[in-house]
Coordinates of C-alpha atoms in Angstrom, one line a residue:
Chain A
M1 CA 0.0 0.0 0.0
F2 CA 1.6 3.3 -1.2
G3 CA 4.9 1.4 -1.1
F4 CA 4.8 1.1 2.6
D5 CA 5.9 -2.2 4.2
F6 CA 3.9 -3.2 7.3
S7 CA 4.8 -6.9 7.1
W8 CA 7.0 -6.5 10.2
L9 CA 3.8 -6.1 12.2
G10 CA 3.2 -9.8 11.7
D11 CA 6.5 -10.7 13.4
P12 CA 5.8 -12.0 16.9
L13 CA 9.1 -10.4 18.2
Y14 CA 7.9 -6.9 17.2
Q15 CA 4.5 -7.6 18.5
S16 CA 5.8 -8.5 21.9
W17 CA 8.1 -5.5 21.9
F18 CA 5.2 -3.2 21.2
M19 CA 3.0 -4.9 23.8
K20 CA 5.7 -4.7 26.5
G21 CA 6.4 -1.1 25.6
L22 CA 2.7 -0.2 25.6
A23 CA 2.4 -1.8 29.1
T24 CA 5.3 0.3 30.4
T25 CA 4.0 3.5 28.9
L26 CA 0.6 2.9 30.4
L27 CA 2.0 2.0 33.8
L28 CA 4.2 5.2 33.7
S29 CA 1.2 7.2 32.8
V30 CA -1.2 5.7 35.3
V31 CA 1.3 6.0 38.2
A32 CA 2.3 9.6 37.3
G33 CA -1.3 10.5 36.5
I34 CA -2.6 9.4 39.9
L35 CA 0.3 10.9 41.7
S36 CA 0.0 14.3 39.9
I37 CA -3.7 14.5 40.9
L38 CA -2.8 13.7 44.5
I39 CA 0.0 16.3 44.4
G40 CA -2.5 18.8 42.9
I41 CA -4.9 18.2 45.8
V42 CA -2.3 18.4 48.5
G43 CA -0.5 21.3 47.0
A44 CA -3.7 23.2 46.4
A45 CA -4.8 22.5 50.1
I46 CA -1.4 23.8 51.3
L47 CA -1.8 27.0 49.3
H48 CA -5.5 27.4 50.2
F49 CA -4.8 27.2 53.9
R50 CA -1.6 29.2 53.6
T51 CA 0.2 26.6 55.6
P52 CA 3.2 28.3 57.3
F53 CA 6.5 27.4 55.7
L54 CA 5.0 24.8 53.3
A55 CA 3.0 27.4 51.3
P56 CA 5.9 29.6 50.2
F57 CA 7.9 26.5 49.6
T58 CA 5.2 25.1 47.4
V59 CA 5.0 28.4 45.4
I60 CA 8.7 28.2 44.8
L61 CA 8.5 24.5 43.7
I62 CA 5.6 25.3 41.3
D63 CA 7.6 28.0 39.6
L64 CA 10.7 25.9 39.5
F65 CA 9.0 22.8 38.0
R66 CA 6.5 24.5 35.8
N67 CA 9.0 26.8 34.1
T68 CA 11.7 24.2 33.3
P69 CA 11.5 21.6 30.5
P70 CA 10.4 18.2 31.8
L71 CA 13.3 16.6 30.0
V72 CA 15.8 18.7 31.9
Q73 CA 14.0 17.6 35.1
L74 CA 14.3 14.0 34.0
F75 CA 18.0 14.4 33.4
F76 CA 18.4 16.1 36.7
F77 CA 16.8 13.3 38.6
Y78 CA 18.5 10.6 36.5
F79 CA 22.1 11.9 36.5
M80 CA 22.3 14.3 39.4
L81 CA 20.6 12.4 42.2
S82 CA 23.0 9.5 42.0
D83 CA 25.9 11.8 41.7
V84 CA 25.0 13.6 44.9
G85 CA 24.9 10.4 46.8
F86 CA 21.6 8.8 46.2
S87 CA 23.3 5.5 45.2
F88 CA 24.1 2.3 46.9
T89 CA 26.6 -0.5 46.4
D90 CA 25.0 -3.7 45.1
P91 CA 26.0 -6.4 47.6
L92 CA 26.0 -9.1 44.8
T93 CA 28.0 -7.4 42.1
G94 CA 29.7 -4.6 44.0
A95 CA 28.6 -2.1 41.4
S96 CA 27.4 1.4 42.4
M97 CA 23.7 1.5 41.7
P98 CA 21.4 4.6 41.7
V99 CA 18.7 4.5 44.4
F100 CA 16.2 5.8 41.9
S101 CA 15.7 3.6 38.8
G102 CA 15.1 5.1 35.4
F103 CA 11.4 4.3 35.8
T104 CA 11.3 6.1 39.2
C105 CA 13.1 9.1 37.7
V106 CA 10.6 9.3 34.8
V107 CA 7.7 9.1 37.2
L108 CA 9.3 11.8 39.4
S109 CA 9.9 14.2 36.5
L110 CA 6.3 13.7 35.3
C111 CA 5.0 14.3 38.8
T112 CA 7.0 17.4 39.4
F113 CA 6.1 19.0 36.0
N114 CA 2.5 17.9 35.7
G115 CA 2.0 17.9 39.4
A116 CA 2.9 21.6 39.5
I117 CA 0.3 22.2 36.8
A118 CA -2.3 20.1 38.6
I119 CA -1.9 22.3 41.7
E120 CA -2.6 25.4 39.6
I121 CA -5.6 23.6 38.0
I122 CA -7.2 22.6 41.3
R123 CA -6.4 26.0 42.8
S124 CA -8.2 27.7 39.9
G125 CA -11.2 25.4 40.5
I126 CA -11.3 26.3 44.2
S127 CA -11.2 30.0 43.5
S128 CA -14.2 29.6 41.1
V129 CA -16.3 28.1 43.9
P130 CA -19.0 30.7 44.6
S131 CA -18.2 32.6 47.8
Q132 CA -21.9 32.2 48.7
T133 CA -21.5 28.4 48.9
V134 CA -18.6 28.9 51.3
E135 CA -20.5 31.5 53.4
G136 CA -23.6 29.2 53.5
A137 CA -21.5 26.4 54.9
R138 CA -19.7 28.6 57.4
S139 CA -23.0 29.9 58.7
L140 CA -24.0 26.4 59.4
G141 CA -21.0 25.8 61.6
Y142 CA -18.7 24.1 59.1
T143 CA -15.0 24.7 59.9
R144 CA -12.6 25.8 57.1
R145 CA -11.3 22.3 56.9
Q146 CA -14.9 20.9 56.5
V147 CA -15.7 23.5 53.9
F148 CA -12.7 22.6 51.9
L149 CA -13.4 18.8 52.1
T150 CA -17.1 18.9 51.5
M151 CA -17.6 22.0 49.3
E152 CA -14.5 23.5 47.7
L153 CA -12.6 20.4 46.8
P154 CA -15.5 18.4 45.3
L155 CA -16.7 21.4 43.3
A156 CA -13.2 22.2 42.2
L157 CA -12.5 18.7 41.0
R158 CA -15.8 18.6 39.1
M159 CA -15.2 21.9 37.4
T160 CA -11.6 21.1 36.4
V161 CA -12.2 17.7 34.7
P162 CA -11.4 19.1 31.2
L163 CA -8.2 20.8 32.4
M164 CA -7.1 17.8 34.4
T165 CA -7.7 15.6 31.3
N166 CA -5.4 17.8 29.3
N167 CA -2.8 17.4 32.0
I168 CA -3.1 13.6 32.0
V169 CA -2.8 13.5 28.2
S170 CA 0.3 15.7 28.5
I171 CA 1.7 13.1 31.0
I172 CA 1.1 10.3 28.5
K173 CA 2.9 12.3 25.7
T174 CA 5.8 13.4 27.9
S175 CA 6.3 9.9 29.1
A176 CA 7.9 9.2 25.7
Q177 CA 11.1 10.8 27.0
A178 CA 11.5 7.7 29.2
S179 CA 13.2 6.1 26.3
L180 CA 16.1 8.6 26.7
V181 CA 17.0 7.1 30.1
A182 CA 16.7 3.5 28.9
V183 CA 13.3 2.8 30.2
T184 CA 11.7 0.4 27.8
D185 CA 8.5 2.2 27.0
I186 CA 6.8 2.1 23.6
T187 CA 8.9 4.8 22.1
Y188 CA 12.0 2.9 23.2
Y189 CA 10.9 -0.3 21.5
A190 CA 9.8 1.7 18.4
T191 CA 13.3 3.1 18.0
Q192 CA 14.7 -0.4 18.4
A193 CA 12.3 -1.7 15.8
M194 CA 13.5 1.1 13.4
L195 CA 17.1 0.1 13.9
E196 CA 16.3 -3.5 13.0
T197 CA 13.9 -3.0 10.1
F198 CA 15.1 0.4 8.7
L199 CA 11.3 1.0 8.1
N200 CA 11.4 4.4 9.9
I201 CA 8.3 5.9 8.4
E202 CA 6.2 2.8 9.0
V203 CA 7.3 2.2 12.6
M204 CA 6.8 5.9 13.4
M205 CA 3.3 5.8 11.9
V206 CA 2.3 2.9 14.1
L207 CA 3.8 4.6 17.1
W208 CA 1.9 7.7 16.3
L209 CA -1.4 5.9 16.0
I210 CA -0.8 4.2 19.3
Y211 CA -0.4 7.5 21.1
V212 CA -3.4 8.9 19.4
A213 CA -5.4 5.9 20.4
I214 CA -4.3 6.2 24.1
A215 CA -5.1 9.9 24.2
T216 CA -8.5 9.4 22.5
I217 CA -9.4 6.7 25.0
V218 CA -8.4 8.9 27.9
S219 CA -10.5 11.8 26.5
L220 CA -13.5 9.6 26.1
G221 CA -13.1 8.3 29.6
A222 CA -12.8 11.9 30.9
R223 CA -16.0 12.9 29.0
A224 CA -17.8 10.0 30.7
I225 CA -16.5 11.1 34.1
S226 CA -17.6 14.7 33.3
R227 CA -21.1 13.4 32.5
A228 CA -21.2 11.2 35.6
V229 CA -20.3 14.0 38.0
R230 CA -22.4 16.7 36.2
I231 CA -24.6 18.6 38.6
P232 CA -28.1 18.8 37.3
G233 CA -29.1 22.4 36.7
Y234 CA -25.7 23.8 37.4
G235 CA -23.7 25.1 34.5
L236 CA -20.4 23.5 35.4
V237 CA -19.6 21.0 32.6
S238 CA -21.1 21.0 29.2
Chain B
M1 CA -42.5 39.2 91.1
A2 CA -41.0 37.3 88.1
E3 CA -37.5 38.4 87.0
P4 CA -37.7 40.3 83.7
I5 CA -36.5 37.9 80.9
P6 CA -33.4 39.3 79.3
P7 CA -33.5 39.8 75.5
I8 CA -32.2 36.8 73.6
V9 CA -30.1 39.0 71.3
Q10 CA -28.3 42.0 72.7
L11 CA -25.8 44.2 70.8
T12 CA -24.0 46.9 72.8
D13 CA -22.0 49.6 71.0
V14 CA -20.8 47.3 68.2
R15 CA -18.1 48.7 66.0
K16 CA -16.7 47.2 62.9
A17 CA -14.3 48.5 60.2
F18 CA -13.3 46.8 57.0
G19 CA -9.8 48.3 56.5
S20 CA -10.2 52.0 56.9
V21 CA -13.9 52.0 56.2
E22 CA -15.9 52.0 59.4
V23 CA -19.1 50.2 58.6
L24 CA -20.7 49.9 62.1
K25 CA -20.2 52.9 64.3
G26 CA -21.7 51.8 67.5
I27 CA -24.7 49.7 67.0
S28 CA -26.9 48.8 70.0
M29 CA -30.0 46.7 69.8
E30 CA -32.1 44.2 71.7
V31 CA -34.3 41.5 70.5
D32 CA -36.7 39.7 72.8
A33 CA -37.3 36.0 72.4
G34 CA -40.2 35.3 70.0
N35 CA -40.1 38.8 68.6
V36 CA -39.6 39.8 65.0
V37 CA -37.2 42.6 64.3
C38 CA -36.7 44.2 60.9
I39 CA -33.7 46.3 60.0
I40 CA -34.3 48.8 57.2
G41 CA -32.1 51.4 55.7
P42 CA -30.3 52.5 52.5
S43 CA -27.7 50.3 50.8
G44 CA -24.3 50.3 52.5
S45 CA -25.7 51.3 55.8
G46 CA -24.4 48.2 57.5
K47 CA -27.6 46.2 57.7
S48 CA -26.2 42.9 56.4
T49 CA -23.0 43.4 58.4
V50 CA -25.1 43.5 61.6
L51 CA -26.5 40.1 60.8
R52 CA -23.1 38.7 59.9
C53 CA -21.8 39.9 63.2
I54 CA -24.6 38.3 65.2
N55 CA -23.7 34.8 64.0
G56 CA -20.0 35.4 64.0
L57 CA -19.4 35.3 60.2
V58 CA -17.8 38.8 60.7
S59 CA -15.7 39.5 63.8
I60 CA -16.3 42.8 65.5
N61 CA -13.7 45.4 66.6
S62 CA -15.3 46.5 69.8
G63 CA -18.5 46.4 71.7
S64 CA -20.3 43.2 72.7
I65 CA -22.8 40.8 71.2
R66 CA -24.7 38.3 73.3
V67 CA -27.0 35.7 71.8
D68 CA -28.8 33.7 74.5
T69 CA -25.8 32.4 76.6
H70 CA -23.2 33.0 73.9
Q71 CA -20.9 36.0 74.2
V72 CA -20.1 36.2 70.4
E73 CA -17.0 38.4 70.5
T74 CA -15.2 35.9 72.7
L75 CA -15.7 33.0 70.3
R76 CA -12.3 33.1 68.5
T77 CA -12.0 29.6 67.0
E78 CA -14.3 27.8 64.6
K79 CA -14.9 25.1 67.2
M80 CA -16.1 27.6 69.7
L81 CA -18.5 29.1 67.1
V82 CA -20.3 25.8 66.4
P83 CA -22.7 26.0 69.4
L84 CA -23.6 29.6 68.3
R85 CA -24.2 28.5 64.8
H86 CA -26.5 25.8 66.2
D87 CA -28.6 28.5 67.9
V88 CA -28.5 31.1 65.2
S89 CA -29.3 30.2 61.6
M90 CA -29.0 32.5 58.6
V91 CA -30.8 32.7 55.3
F92 CA -29.1 34.7 52.5
Q93 CA -30.1 36.8 49.5
Q94 CA -28.5 34.4 47.1
Y95 CA -29.8 31.3 48.9
N96 CA -26.2 30.0 49.3
L97 CA -27.3 26.4 48.8
F98 CA -24.7 23.7 48.0
P99 CA -25.1 23.2 44.3
H100 CA -23.6 19.7 44.2
K101 CA -26.0 18.3 46.8
T102 CA -29.6 17.4 46.5
V103 CA -32.3 19.4 48.3
L104 CA -32.5 16.7 51.0
E105 CA -28.7 16.5 51.4
N106 CA -28.5 20.3 51.7
V107 CA -30.9 20.1 54.6
L108 CA -29.4 17.0 56.3
M109 CA -25.7 17.8 55.9
A110 CA -25.1 20.3 58.6
P111 CA -27.2 18.7 61.4
I112 CA -25.4 15.4 60.8
Q113 CA -21.9 16.6 60.0
V114 CA -21.7 19.6 62.3
L115 CA -24.1 18.8 65.1
K116 CA -23.5 15.1 64.9
R117 CA -27.2 14.3 65.2
N118 CA -28.7 11.0 64.4
P119 CA -29.2 10.8 60.6
D120 CA -32.7 9.1 60.9
E121 CA -34.0 11.7 63.3
V122 CA -32.7 14.5 61.1
R123 CA -34.2 12.9 58.0
S124 CA -37.7 12.8 59.5
L125 CA -37.3 16.4 60.7
A126 CA -36.1 17.5 57.2
E127 CA -38.9 15.7 55.5
S128 CA -41.6 17.3 57.7
L129 CA -40.0 20.7 57.2
L130 CA -39.8 20.3 53.5
A131 CA -43.5 19.3 53.5
K132 CA -44.3 22.4 55.4
V133 CA -42.9 24.6 52.6
Q134 CA -44.6 22.5 49.9
L135 CA -41.3 20.9 48.7
A136 CA -41.8 17.3 50.0
D137 CA -41.6 16.0 46.5
R138 CA -38.4 17.9 45.5
G139 CA -36.0 16.2 48.0
D140 CA -34.0 14.5 45.2
A141 CA -33.8 17.6 43.0
Y142 CA -30.6 19.7 42.8
P143 CA -30.8 23.4 43.7
G144 CA -30.1 24.3 40.1
Q145 CA -33.3 22.6 39.0
L146 CA -35.5 24.7 41.3
S147 CA -36.9 28.2 40.9
G148 CA -35.5 31.0 43.0
G149 CA -38.5 30.9 45.3
Q150 CA -38.1 27.2 45.8
Q151 CA -34.4 27.5 46.4
Q152 CA -35.0 30.1 49.0
R153 CA -37.6 27.9 50.8
V154 CA -35.0 25.1 50.8
A155 CA -32.5 27.5 52.3
I156 CA -35.0 28.4 55.0
V157 CA -35.6 24.7 55.7
R158 CA -31.9 24.1 55.8
A159 CA -31.5 26.8 58.4
L160 CA -34.5 25.5 60.4
A161 CA -33.1 22.0 60.4
M162 CA -30.4 23.3 62.8
E163 CA -33.3 23.9 65.2
P164 CA -32.1 27.4 66.0
K165 CA -33.4 29.8 68.6
V166 CA -32.8 32.8 66.3
M167 CA -33.2 33.1 62.5
L168 CA -31.4 35.8 60.5
F169 CA -32.8 36.7 57.1
D170 CA -30.5 38.8 54.9
E171 CA -32.6 40.4 52.1
V172 CA -34.0 37.0 51.3
T173 CA -36.5 38.2 48.7
A174 CA -34.2 40.7 47.0
A175 CA -33.1 38.3 44.2
L176 CA -36.6 36.9 43.6
D177 CA -39.2 37.5 41.0
P178 CA -42.2 39.3 42.4
E179 CA -44.5 36.3 42.3
M180 CA -42.0 34.2 44.2
V181 CA -41.5 36.9 46.9
K182 CA -45.0 36.0 48.2
E183 CA -44.3 32.3 48.7
V184 CA -41.1 33.0 50.6
L185 CA -42.6 35.8 52.8
G186 CA -45.5 33.4 53.6
V187 CA -43.0 30.9 55.0
I188 CA -41.4 33.6 57.1
R189 CA -44.8 34.8 58.3
D190 CA -45.6 31.3 59.5
L191 CA -42.4 31.0 61.3
A192 CA -42.9 34.3 63.1
N193 CA -46.5 33.3 64.0
E194 CA -45.0 30.1 65.6
G195 CA -42.9 32.2 67.8
M196 CA -39.5 32.0 66.2
T197 CA -37.2 34.9 67.0
C198 CA -36.5 36.5 63.6
I199 CA -34.2 39.3 62.6
L200 CA -34.8 40.4 59.0
V201 CA -32.9 42.8 56.8
T202 CA -35.4 43.7 54.2
H203 CA -36.5 46.1 51.6
E204 CA -40.1 44.9 51.8
M205 CA -41.5 47.8 53.8
R206 CA -45.1 46.6 53.8
F207 CA -44.0 43.1 55.0
A208 CA -41.9 44.7 57.7
E209 CA -44.8 46.8 58.9
E210 CA -47.1 43.8 59.0
I211 CA -44.8 41.3 60.7
A212 CA -42.3 43.2 62.9
D213 CA -42.6 43.9 66.5
R214 CA -39.9 46.5 66.2
V215 CA -38.2 48.1 63.3
Y216 CA -34.7 49.5 63.3
F217 CA -33.6 52.1 60.7
T218 CA -29.8 52.2 60.0
D219 CA -28.0 54.8 58.1
G220 CA -24.2 55.4 57.9
G221 CA -23.4 52.7 60.4
I222 CA -25.6 53.9 63.2
I223 CA -29.1 53.1 64.3
V224 CA -30.9 56.4 63.6
E225 CA -34.3 55.4 64.9
H226 CA -36.1 52.4 66.2
A227 CA -39.7 52.0 67.1
P228 CA -42.7 49.7 66.7
P229 CA -43.6 49.6 63.0
K230 CA -46.7 51.7 63.2
Q231 CA -44.9 54.6 64.7
L232 CA -41.7 54.2 62.6
F233 CA -43.5 54.1 59.3
H234 CA -46.3 56.5 60.0
N235 CA -44.7 59.0 62.4
P236 CA -41.0 59.0 61.6
E237 CA -39.0 61.5 63.6
D238 CA -35.6 61.7 62.1
P239 CA -35.4 63.6 58.8
R240 CA -33.1 60.9 57.3
L241 CA -35.7 58.2 58.0
R242 CA -38.4 60.5 56.5
A243 CA -36.3 61.0 53.3
F244 CA -35.7 57.3 53.1
L245 CA -39.4 56.3 53.5
D246 CA -40.4 59.0 50.9
K247 CA -38.1 57.2 48.4
V248 CA -39.1 53.6 49.1
L249 CA -42.8 53.8 49.9

């Protein structure tokens, strides 16, 4: 077809590579995705309550991680952390091993970059909760903590589903840089397949389609979540 | 001879400034248990702030506020304010319902989560209160699905479910269509007739005249004049009150 050669897709070796790589990519994305939402909630709570010491610290970290390339953060975690002493000597081989594996470093870098964005997303959701809702709760004796947990956070999470979805999709796409620190994700295996088959265009097309498919599934899932948490009569989510 | 019963709400020389703007410049008022008091006055005269001070939503700079046995200005933490919030409920201009909770949940939440009451007891109380305001069949609806008048009645029920001794109403009909004003005022009238102590900030002068035991007129952060409604509306003394009544009546 158009002179393209997709016969390599029938090879069980490449099939198993792509399946293994896909599993790693998905695992990276799920772990980093869940952690980034948790970071978003905790960070937004710290900023919301102006927690002494932690709040200014969080502001600095957000600026630091949001305004630097995720790849630089990945290299920082991967190369620097072991250099500054986060390494141990393997008792079996006697080799110096980094405490943080490549996989951990990828998750860390995704969490820092997209976690910082998640904090901002949830914070924007909290600030769009009507002040009347908060006042109503306070007048009924709710403490600030209760208001946060029963009013502000649930409303903020509902209102920010579309933004949070973008952030998760961004995590999935950024996870491709795992291949640069020898984590065997789908991009890593795709480059291996290119080296063996020399069918660069064909392999890249397949890789491309796989990422599109993942992102599409996530978007559809997010739309279902949006619909499930929609508040009847309240113009939050279209 | 029986001891005179002290007023259930007593404000003494209450002062409050937001930044450099002094909103309350020495407010004193007394409300007897079972009475209905209306506060009228031009916008920005501090009417709503008075209500917010009474239930501790706004802290005061000086003076004292006593509600039943609570000395409001001494309640510094949120935990200390809970017993006060139990005794004083507030209804707002914008209803202030919880948009993500059903009507029934809106009513049940605070008694269960804040007052730690038995959910079954609260539920039967909530259902009878909703029936009283003709909303028994809307328990599963969300606030956004109700009309303004219905939402405001839910807000009144939510406040009543705390079984308060005093109800505060902050311009509760100001955001409603004229035909919905009636249904909400009807609920308040029933409450007043049942002997609930009510403090209303309102622009419904006719309603104030009909329902109030005493009317306070505020202007510029002070109480200019207060009297039983007949006297205040038909024989106003202060020129500021006269000018105000000329404008609104």
